[in-house]
Structure formats: structure tokens, C-alpha cells
Amino acid sequence: MKVSEILKLYEEGNRNFAGVDLSGADLTEVTLTGVNLTGANLRGANFSRACLTKSDLSGALLNWANLTFAKLGEAKLVEADLMKAQLGGAFFVKSKLPGARLSGADLKGANFRGANLWGANLCGANLQRINLRGANLSGANLNWANLQGARLSGAMLYGALLNGVNLSGAFLNGLDLSGVELDGVNISEAKLSGANLEGANLMAADLTEALLRGVNLTGADLTGANLTRAYLEKANLKWTRLSQADLTDANLTDATLTGANIEGAKFTGTVLPRGTRECFYLVTTDTAV
């Protein structure tokens, strides 16, 4: 079907275009609010700056499509295929994308506030400066995704895969990241104030200049982590493994370090909490659990 036909039918009040084939079509700046495009073939189509608010694109094929700055607020894209799609600056506030395939897609600067991305595949996607505040990312695959400068405050990440993810400069304040696997991950300059990282694996992670005020790191593994110039005021580091960690010039004012394993850790220029000698209990390698 031609684009002109679609637009004519839309003007006549038709909203059902399920299964339509518009692959490679130019739909730049079109308005198709509230339409049914379930199962449609939209591969390589150009929807740049188009308005698809409250439309249903569930199961649609949108791989390689151009959706830059498109408006898809409250849209449905359940299990839609958006692999390698261009979504820079797009508006997806409160949209539903459970099971959507977004691997390798470019979502730089997009707004997904409050969106449902449960079980979505974002492996290797470019999520720089994306807004994911309050989004549901439970069970999502974020392996090797670039979340540099991303806003994730209030997001749900239960069961999400974060292997090799880039979280440098990201806003992670107050997030529940208990038990997550973040070994070797770049979290430098990230904001994690009030976050829960109890029991998290942060071995060899880069937390240079990270803001960790009041963070809960009880029982977390920070073996070999880089915490140079990190801000850990009032952080809970009870029974945390800090062996071989670099805390050069870090600020641990009023932090709790009871039972922390600090064997081989570097504290050059570190601001330590008052009464450090009384609250430290050095757990050696032989007795660490």
C-alpha cells in the first residue's frame, strides 16, 4: 500500500492498518495517532518526527527504521522488532515495549520515562543520555549497552543483565541494585546516592569520582575496584570486600566499615571516618567468607 493511500484512509477515519507493508516508505512528519499497525512490515521506513501517539505497533517489523524525534507516547510495541533502528531523541513516555528487540539500536537522548521495557533486548544499544526514569527494565538484556549519562532514577532493574554495560556519568540515585553483577563495569562519575548495592559484585569496577553518599554496600565485593576520589560519605560498608581496592583521595566521612576486608587496599590521601581503628575489623584472606 502506498503512503498516499494510508494517509487518505486515515483522513477518512480509518485507523486499522494491521499487517500493512510499508517497508522503506517515507513517512517523515506524518500524523497517525491511535492507529493499529500490529504485525506491519515497516523495515527501513522513515518515521522521522512522525506522530504515532497511542498507536499499536505490537509485533511490527521496524528493524533499520528511522524514528528519530518521533512521538510514540503511550504507544504499544509489544515484541516489536527494532533491531538497529534509529530512535535518537524519540518520545516513548509511558509506552509499552515488553519483549521488544532493540539490540544495536540507537536511542541516544530518547525519552522512555515510565516506559515498560520488561524483558526487552537492548544488548549493545546506544542509550547515551536516555531518560529511563521510573521505567520497568526488569529482566531486560542490557549487556554491552552504552548508558553513559543515562537517567535511571526510580527505574526497576530486577533480573536485568548488565554485563559489560557502560554506566559512566549515569544517574542511579536510590536504585535497588542489590545482588547485581557489575564486575569490571565502568561506573565512573556516576551518581548513586542512596542506592542499594547490598551483596553486589563490583570486582574491578571503575567507580572513579562516583557519588556514593549514603549508599548501601553491605557485603558487596569491591575487590580490586577503583574508588579513586569517590565520595562515600555515610556509606554502609559493613563486611564489604575492599581488598586490593584503590581508595586514593576518596571521602569516607561518617562511613561504616565494620568487618570490612581492607587487605592490600590503597588509602593514600583518603578521608577516613572518625574512630577508624575502633570500627575496622580486618578480615584476612584466610578468614574471609
C-alpha positions as a LaTeX table, in Angstrom:
\begin{tabular}{lrrr}
\hline
Residue & $x$ (\AA) & $y$ (\AA) & $z$ (\AA) \\
\hline
Met1 & 0.00 & 0.00 & 0.00 \\
Lys2 & 1.26 & 3.47 & $-0.84$ \\
Val3 & 1.76 & 6.17 & 1.77 \\
Ser4 & $-0.74$ & 8.44 & 0.00 \\
Glu5 & $-3.40$ & 5.72 & 0.31 \\
Ile6 & $-2.71$ & 5.27 & 4.01 \\
Leu7 & $-2.98$ & 9.00 & 4.66 \\
Lys8 & $-6.20$ & 9.25 & 2.63 \\
Leu9 & $-7.79$ & 6.39 & 4.57 \\
Tyr10 & $-6.62$ & 7.96 & 7.83 \\
Glu11 & $-8.24$ & 11.27 & 6.92 \\
Glu12 & $-11.46$ & 9.32 & 6.23 \\
Gly13 & $-11.38$ & 7.93 & 9.77 \\
Asn14 & $-9.77$ & 4.54 & 9.16 \\
Arg15 & $-7.40$ & 3.51 & 11.95 \\
Asn16 & $-6.84$ & $-0.16$ & 11.22 \\
Phe17 & $-3.72$ & $-0.84$ & 9.17 \\
Ala18 & $-2.72$ & $-4.14$ & 10.75 \\
Gly19 & $-0.24$ & $-6.16$ & 8.68 \\
Val20 & 0.32 & $-3.38$ & 6.15 \\
Asp21 & 3.56 & $-3.42$ & 4.16 \\
Leu22 & 5.31 & $-0.04$ & 4.25 \\
Ser23 & 8.88 & $-1.24$ & 4.17 \\
Gly24 & 11.24 & 1.52 & 3.08 \\
Ala25 & 8.41 & 4.05 & 2.89 \\
Asp26 & 8.92 & 7.76 & 3.61 \\
Leu27 & 6.54 & 8.77 & 6.41 \\
Thr28 & 8.50 & 11.77 & 7.62 \\
Glu29 & 6.45 & 14.04 & 9.91 \\
Val30 & 3.17 & 12.18 & 9.25 \\
Thr31 & 0.45 & 12.07 & 11.90 \\
Leu32 & $-1.04$ & 8.63 & 12.54 \\
Thr33 & $-2.34$ & 8.95 & 16.07 \\
Gly34 & $-4.05$ & 5.93 & 17.60 \\
Val35 & $-3.64$ & 3.66 & 14.58 \\
Asn36 & $-3.40$ & $-0.14$ & 14.54 \\
Leu37 & $-0.13$ & $-1.20$ & 12.90 \\
Thr38 & 0.20 & $-4.58$ & 14.60 \\
Gly39 & 2.31 & $-7.01$ & 12.61 \\
Ala40 & 3.07 & $-4.35$ & 9.99 \\
Asn41 & 6.20 & $-4.56$ & 7.86 \\
Leu42 & 7.93 & $-1.23$ & 8.46 \\
Arg43 & 11.50 & $-2.30$ & 7.84 \\
Gly44 & 13.69 & 0.65 & 6.89 \\
Ala45 & 10.73 & 3.04 & 6.89 \\
Asn46 & 11.37 & 6.70 & 7.69 \\
Phe47 & 9.18 & 7.91 & 10.56 \\
Ser48 & 11.43 & 10.83 & 11.49 \\
Arg49 & 9.43 & 13.40 & 13.53 \\
Ala50 & 6.23 & 11.45 & 12.88 \\
Cys51 & 3.41 & 11.40 & 15.44 \\
Leu52 & 2.30 & 7.88 & 16.40 \\
Thr53 & 0.99 & 8.67 & 19.87 \\
Lys54 & $-1.15$ & 5.88 & 21.40 \\
Ser55 & $-0.70$ & 3.72 & 18.30 \\
Asp56 & $-0.33$ & $-0.07$ & 18.44 \\
Leu57 & 2.79 & $-1.40$ & 16.73 \\
Ser58 & 2.94 & $-4.70$ & 18.57 \\
Gly59 & 4.81 & $-7.34$ & 16.61 \\
Ala60 & 5.69 & $-4.81$ & 13.91 \\
Leu61 & 8.94 & $-5.12$ & 11.98 \\
Leu62 & 10.81 & $-1.85$ & 12.48 \\
Asn63 & 14.39 & $-3.00$ & 12.14 \\
Trp64 & 16.58 & $-0.39$ & 10.45 \\
Ala65 & 13.66 & 2.09 & 10.62 \\
Asn66 & 14.26 & 5.78 & 11.26 \\
Leu67 & 12.23 & 7.00 & 14.25 \\
Thr68 & 14.42 & 9.95 & 15.24 \\
Phe69 & 12.44 & 12.52 & 17.21 \\
Ala70 & 9.22 & 10.59 & 16.56 \\
Lys71 & 6.39 & 10.84 & 19.10 \\
Leu72 & 5.22 & 7.47 & 20.41 \\
Gly73 & 3.96 & 8.38 & 23.85 \\
Glu74 & 1.68 & 5.69 & 25.36 \\
Ala75 & 2.20 & 3.55 & 22.27 \\
Lys76 & 2.25 & $-0.27$ & 22.25 \\
Leu77 & 5.28 & $-2.03$ & 20.79 \\
Val78 & 4.95 & $-5.43$ & 22.46 \\
Glu79 & 7.58 & $-7.76$ & 20.98 \\
Ala80 & 8.21 & $-5.31$ & 18.14 \\
Asp81 & 11.46 & $-5.71$ & 16.19 \\
Leu82 & 13.50 & $-2.51$ & 16.41 \\
Met83 & 16.94 & $-4.00$ & 15.86 \\
Lys84 & 19.40 & $-1.42$ & 14.51 \\
Ala85 & 16.62 & 1.19 & 14.42 \\
Gln86 & 17.39 & 4.90 & 14.78 \\
Leu87 & 15.48 & 6.27 & 17.79 \\
Gly88 & 17.58 & 9.27 & 18.76 \\
Gly89 & 15.52 & 11.94 & 20.54 \\
Ala90 & 12.31 & 9.92 & 20.21 \\
Phe91 & 9.46 & 10.28 & 22.74 \\
Phe92 & 8.30 & 6.99 & 24.26 \\
Val93 & 6.94 & 8.20 & 27.61 \\
Lys94 & 4.71 & 5.53 & 29.24 \\
Ser95 & 4.94 & 3.31 & 26.17 \\
Lys96 & 4.72 & $-0.48$ & 26.44 \\
Leu97 & 7.65 & $-2.41$ & 24.94 \\
Pro98 & 7.80 & $-5.74$ & 26.82 \\
Gly99 & 9.82 & $-8.27$ & 24.86 \\
Ala100 & 10.78 & $-5.70$ & 22.22 \\
Arg101 & 14.02 & $-6.31$ & 20.31 \\
Leu102 & 16.24 & $-3.21$ & 20.38 \\
Ser103 & 19.69 & $-4.75$ & 20.14 \\
Gly104 & 22.12 & $-2.47$ & 18.35 \\
Ala105 & 19.56 & 0.33 & 18.16 \\
Asp106 & 20.49 & 3.99 & 18.64 \\
Leu107 & 18.35 & 5.53 & 21.40 \\
Lys108 & 20.65 & 8.41 & 22.25 \\
Gly109 & 18.76 & 11.16 & 24.06 \\
Ala110 & 15.40 & 9.39 & 23.77 \\
Asn111 & 12.73 & 9.77 & 26.45 \\
Phe112 & 11.44 & 6.46 & 27.86 \\
Arg113 & 10.26 & 7.82 & 31.20 \\
Gly114 & 7.82 & 5.42 & 32.82 \\
Ala115 & 8.00 & 3.02 & 29.87 \\
Asn116 & 7.59 & $-0.74$ & 30.24 \\
Leu117 & 10.66 & $-2.49$ & 28.82 \\
Trp118 & 10.21 & $-5.73$ & 30.74 \\
Gly119 & 12.30 & $-8.47$ & 29.13 \\
Ala120 & 13.35 & $-6.20$ & 26.25 \\
Asn121 & 16.60 & $-6.92$ & 24.42 \\
Leu122 & 18.81 & $-3.82$ & 24.46 \\
Cys123 & 22.09 & $-5.67$ & 24.02 \\
Gly124 & 24.72 & $-3.38$ & 22.51 \\
Ala125 & 22.26 & $-0.50$ & 22.15 \\
Asn126 & 23.37 & 3.13 & 22.35 \\
Leu127 & 21.49 & 4.56 & 25.34 \\
Gln128 & 23.62 & 7.64 & 25.95 \\
Arg129 & 21.73 & 10.35 & 27.85 \\
Ile130 & 18.48 & 8.39 & 27.59 \\
Asn131 & 15.73 & 9.18 & 30.10 \\
Leu132 & 14.63 & 5.95 & 31.78 \\
Arg133 & 13.28 & 7.45 & 35.00 \\
Gly134 & 10.69 & 5.14 & 36.50 \\
Ala135 & 10.99 & 2.71 & 33.60 \\
Asn136 & 10.50 & $-1.04$ & 34.09 \\
Leu137 & 13.66 & $-2.79$ & 32.90 \\
Ser138 & 13.11 & $-5.98$ & 34.87 \\
Gly139 & 14.65 & $-8.93$ & 33.06 \\
Ala140 & 15.92 & $-6.68$ & 30.26 \\
Asn141 & 19.13 & $-7.57$ & 28.42 \\
Leu142 & 21.44 & $-4.56$ & 28.74 \\
Asn143 & 24.66 & $-6.43$ & 28.09 \\
Trp144 & 27.28 & $-4.16$ & 26.46 \\
Ala145 & 24.80 & $-1.29$ & 26.21 \\
Asn146 & 26.12 & 2.27 & 26.45 \\
Leu147 & 24.25 & 4.05 & 29.25 \\
Gln148 & 26.70 & 6.91 & 29.60 \\
Gly149 & 24.92 & 9.84 & 31.23 \\
Ala150 & 21.61 & 7.94 & 31.29 \\
Arg151 & 18.92 & 8.86 & 33.81 \\
Leu152 & 17.67 & 5.77 & 35.63 \\
Ser153 & 16.43 & 7.12 & 38.95 \\
Gly154 & 13.35 & 5.19 & 40.03 \\
Ala155 & 13.82 & 2.53 & 37.36 \\
Met156 & 13.28 & $-1.17$ & 38.08 \\
Leu157 & 16.21 & $-3.41$ & 37.13 \\
Tyr158 & 15.32 & $-6.66$ & 38.88 \\
Gly159 & 16.91 & $-9.54$ & 36.98 \\
Ala160 & 18.37 & $-7.25$ & 34.29 \\
Leu161 & 21.58 & $-8.38$ & 32.55 \\
Leu162 & 24.32 & $-5.75$ & 32.89 \\
Asn163 & 27.46 & $-7.48$ & 31.69 \\
Gly164 & 29.92 & $-5.02$ & 30.13 \\
Val165 & 27.48 & $-2.11$ & 30.39 \\
Asn166 & 28.83 & 1.47 & 30.42 \\
Leu167 & 27.29 & 3.46 & 33.29 \\
Ser168 & 29.79 & 6.31 & 33.43 \\
Gly169 & 28.13 & 9.55 & 34.48 \\
Ala170 & 24.76 & 7.82 & 34.82 \\
Phe171 & 22.11 & 8.93 & 37.35 \\
Leu172 & 21.38 & 5.89 & 39.53 \\
Asn173 & 20.27 & 7.62 & 42.72 \\
Gly174 & 18.16 & 5.47 & 45.02 \\
Leu175 & 18.14 & 2.41 & 42.73 \\
Asp176 & 17.81 & $-1.10$ & 44.10 \\
Leu177 & 20.83 & $-2.90$ & 42.63 \\
Ser178 & 21.20 & $-5.49$ & 45.36 \\
Gly179 & 23.00 & $-8.61$ & 44.20 \\
Val180 & 23.66 & $-7.33$ & 40.67 \\
Glu181 & 26.67 & $-8.43$ & 38.64 \\
Leu182 & 28.68 & $-5.31$ & 37.77 \\
Asp183 & 32.18 & $-6.73$ & 37.83 \\
Gly184 & 34.58 & $-4.73$ & 35.67 \\
Val185 & 31.86 & $-2.24$ & 34.72 \\
Asn186 & 32.58 & 1.46 & 34.14 \\
Ile187 & 30.57 & 3.43 & 36.72 \\
Ser188 & 32.96 & 6.37 & 36.92 \\
Glu189 & 31.41 & 9.73 & 37.84 \\
Ala190 & 28.00 & 8.08 & 38.24 \\
Lys191 & 25.50 & 9.35 & 40.82 \\
Leu192 & 24.44 & 6.56 & 43.18 \\
Ser193 & 23.43 & 8.42 & 46.32 \\
Gly194 & 21.11 & 6.31 & 48.45 \\
Ala195 & 21.34 & 3.31 & 46.12 \\
Asn196 & 21.13 & $-0.24$ & 47.44 \\
Leu197 & 24.08 & $-2.36$ & 46.30 \\
Glu198 & 23.95 & $-4.90$ & 49.08 \\
Gly199 & 25.74 & $-8.08$ & 48.05 \\
Ala200 & 26.55 & $-6.68$ & 44.60 \\
Asn201 & 29.53 & $-7.92$ & 42.61 \\
Leu202 & 31.68 & $-4.89$ & 41.80 \\
Met203 & 35.03 & $-6.63$ & 41.45 \\
Ala204 & 37.46 & $-4.50$ & 39.43 \\
Ala205 & 34.69 & $-1.99$ & 38.69 \\
Asp206 & 35.67 & 1.59 & 37.85 \\
Leu207 & 34.00 & 3.88 & 40.39 \\
Thr208 & 36.38 & 6.80 & 39.93 \\
Glu209 & 34.80 & 10.01 & 41.26 \\
Ala210 & 31.46 & 8.23 & 41.72 \\
Leu211 & 28.97 & 9.88 & 44.08 \\
Leu212 & 28.07 & 7.18 & 46.62 \\
Arg213 & 26.71 & 9.21 & 49.51 \\
Gly214 & 24.65 & 7.02 & 51.85 \\
Val215 & 24.89 & 4.01 & 49.52 \\
Asn216 & 24.34 & 0.55 & 50.99 \\
Leu217 & 27.28 & $-1.71$ & 50.07 \\
Thr218 & 26.81 & $-4.24$ & 52.86 \\
Gly219 & 28.54 & $-7.47$ & 51.90 \\
Ala220 & 29.35 & $-6.19$ & 48.41 \\
Asp221 & 32.51 & $-7.36$ & 46.65 \\
Leu222 & 34.71 & $-4.43$ & 45.62 \\
Thr223 & 37.90 & $-6.45$ & 45.31 \\
Gly224 & 40.33 & $-4.58$ & 43.07 \\
Ala225 & 37.79 & $-1.81$ & 42.38 \\
Asn226 & 38.93 & 1.71 & 41.53 \\
Leu227 & 37.36 & 4.14 & 44.01 \\
Thr228 & 39.81 & 6.98 & 43.42 \\
Arg229 & 38.25 & 10.28 & 44.54 \\
Ala230 & 34.92 & 8.53 & 45.13 \\
Tyr231 & 32.54 & 10.25 & 47.56 \\
Leu232 & 31.36 & 7.71 & 50.16 \\
Glu233 & 30.10 & 9.93 & 52.96 \\
Lys234 & 27.77 & 7.96 & 55.29 \\
Ala235 & 28.09 & 4.86 & 53.09 \\
Asn236 & 27.37 & 1.49 & 54.65 \\
Leu237 & 30.42 & $-0.70$ & 54.00 \\
Lys238 & 29.81 & $-3.36$ & 56.64 \\
Trp239 & 31.53 & $-6.62$ & 55.73 \\
Thr240 & 32.35 & $-5.20$ & 52.30 \\
Arg241 & 35.31 & $-6.73$ & 50.48 \\
Leu242 & 37.72 & $-3.93$ & 49.67 \\
Ser243 & 40.88 & $-5.98$ & 49.30 \\
Gln244 & 43.26 & $-4.53$ & 46.69 \\
Ala245 & 40.81 & $-1.67$ & 46.07 \\
Asp246 & 42.16 & 1.79 & 45.31 \\
Leu247 & 40.59 & 4.43 & 47.57 \\
Thr248 & 43.14 & 7.16 & 46.85 \\
Asp249 & 41.71 & 10.56 & 47.83 \\
Ala250 & 38.28 & 9.01 & 48.47 \\
Asn251 & 36.00 & 10.58 & 51.06 \\
Leu252 & 34.69 & 8.13 & 53.67 \\
Thr253 & 33.44 & 10.68 & 56.20 \\
Asp254 & 30.98 & 9.01 & 58.61 \\
Ala255 & 31.08 & 5.77 & 56.59 \\
Thr256 & 30.55 & 2.47 & 58.42 \\
Leu257 & 33.39 & 0.00 & 57.86 \\
Thr258 & 32.71 & $-2.64$ & 60.49 \\
Gly259 & 34.03 & $-6.00$ & 59.33 \\
Ala260 & 35.30 & $-4.67$ & 56.00 \\
Asn261 & 38.15 & $-6.59$ & 54.36 \\
Ile262 & 40.75 & $-3.93$ & 53.53 \\
Glu263 & 43.75 & $-6.18$ & 52.96 \\
Gly264 & 46.02 & $-4.63$ & 50.35 \\
Ala265 & 43.68 & $-1.66$ & 49.80 \\
Lys266 & 45.21 & 1.72 & 48.98 \\
Phe267 & 44.23 & 4.62 & 51.26 \\
Thr268 & 46.63 & 7.38 & 50.13 \\
Gly269 & 45.02 & 10.72 & 50.94 \\
Thr270 & 41.75 & 9.03 & 51.91 \\
Val271 & 39.47 & 10.86 & 54.34 \\
Leu272 & 38.64 & 8.13 & 56.86 \\
Pro273 & 35.74 & 8.12 & 59.32 \\
Arg274 & 36.28 & 9.05 & 62.95 \\
Gly275 & 37.28 & 6.16 & 65.17 \\
Thr276 & 38.55 & 4.12 & 62.25 \\
Arg277 & 40.72 & 1.95 & 64.43 \\
Glu278 & 37.75 & 1.03 & 66.58 \\
Cys279 & 35.31 & 0.27 & 63.77 \\
Phe280 & 37.68 & $-1.53$ & 61.38 \\
Tyr281 & 37.91 & $-5.25$ & 61.66 \\
Leu282 & 40.41 & $-6.52$ & 59.16 \\
Val283 & 39.23 & $-9.80$ & 57.68 \\
Thr284 & 42.23 & $-11.56$ & 56.20 \\
Thr285 & 42.20 & $-13.66$ & 53.10 \\
Asp286 & 42.33 & $-16.80$ & 55.21 \\
Thr287 & 39.21 & $-15.93$ & 57.16 \\
Ala288 & 37.15 & $-14.02$ & 54.58 \\
Val289 & 33.82 & $-15.59$ & 53.68 \\
\hline
\end{tabular}
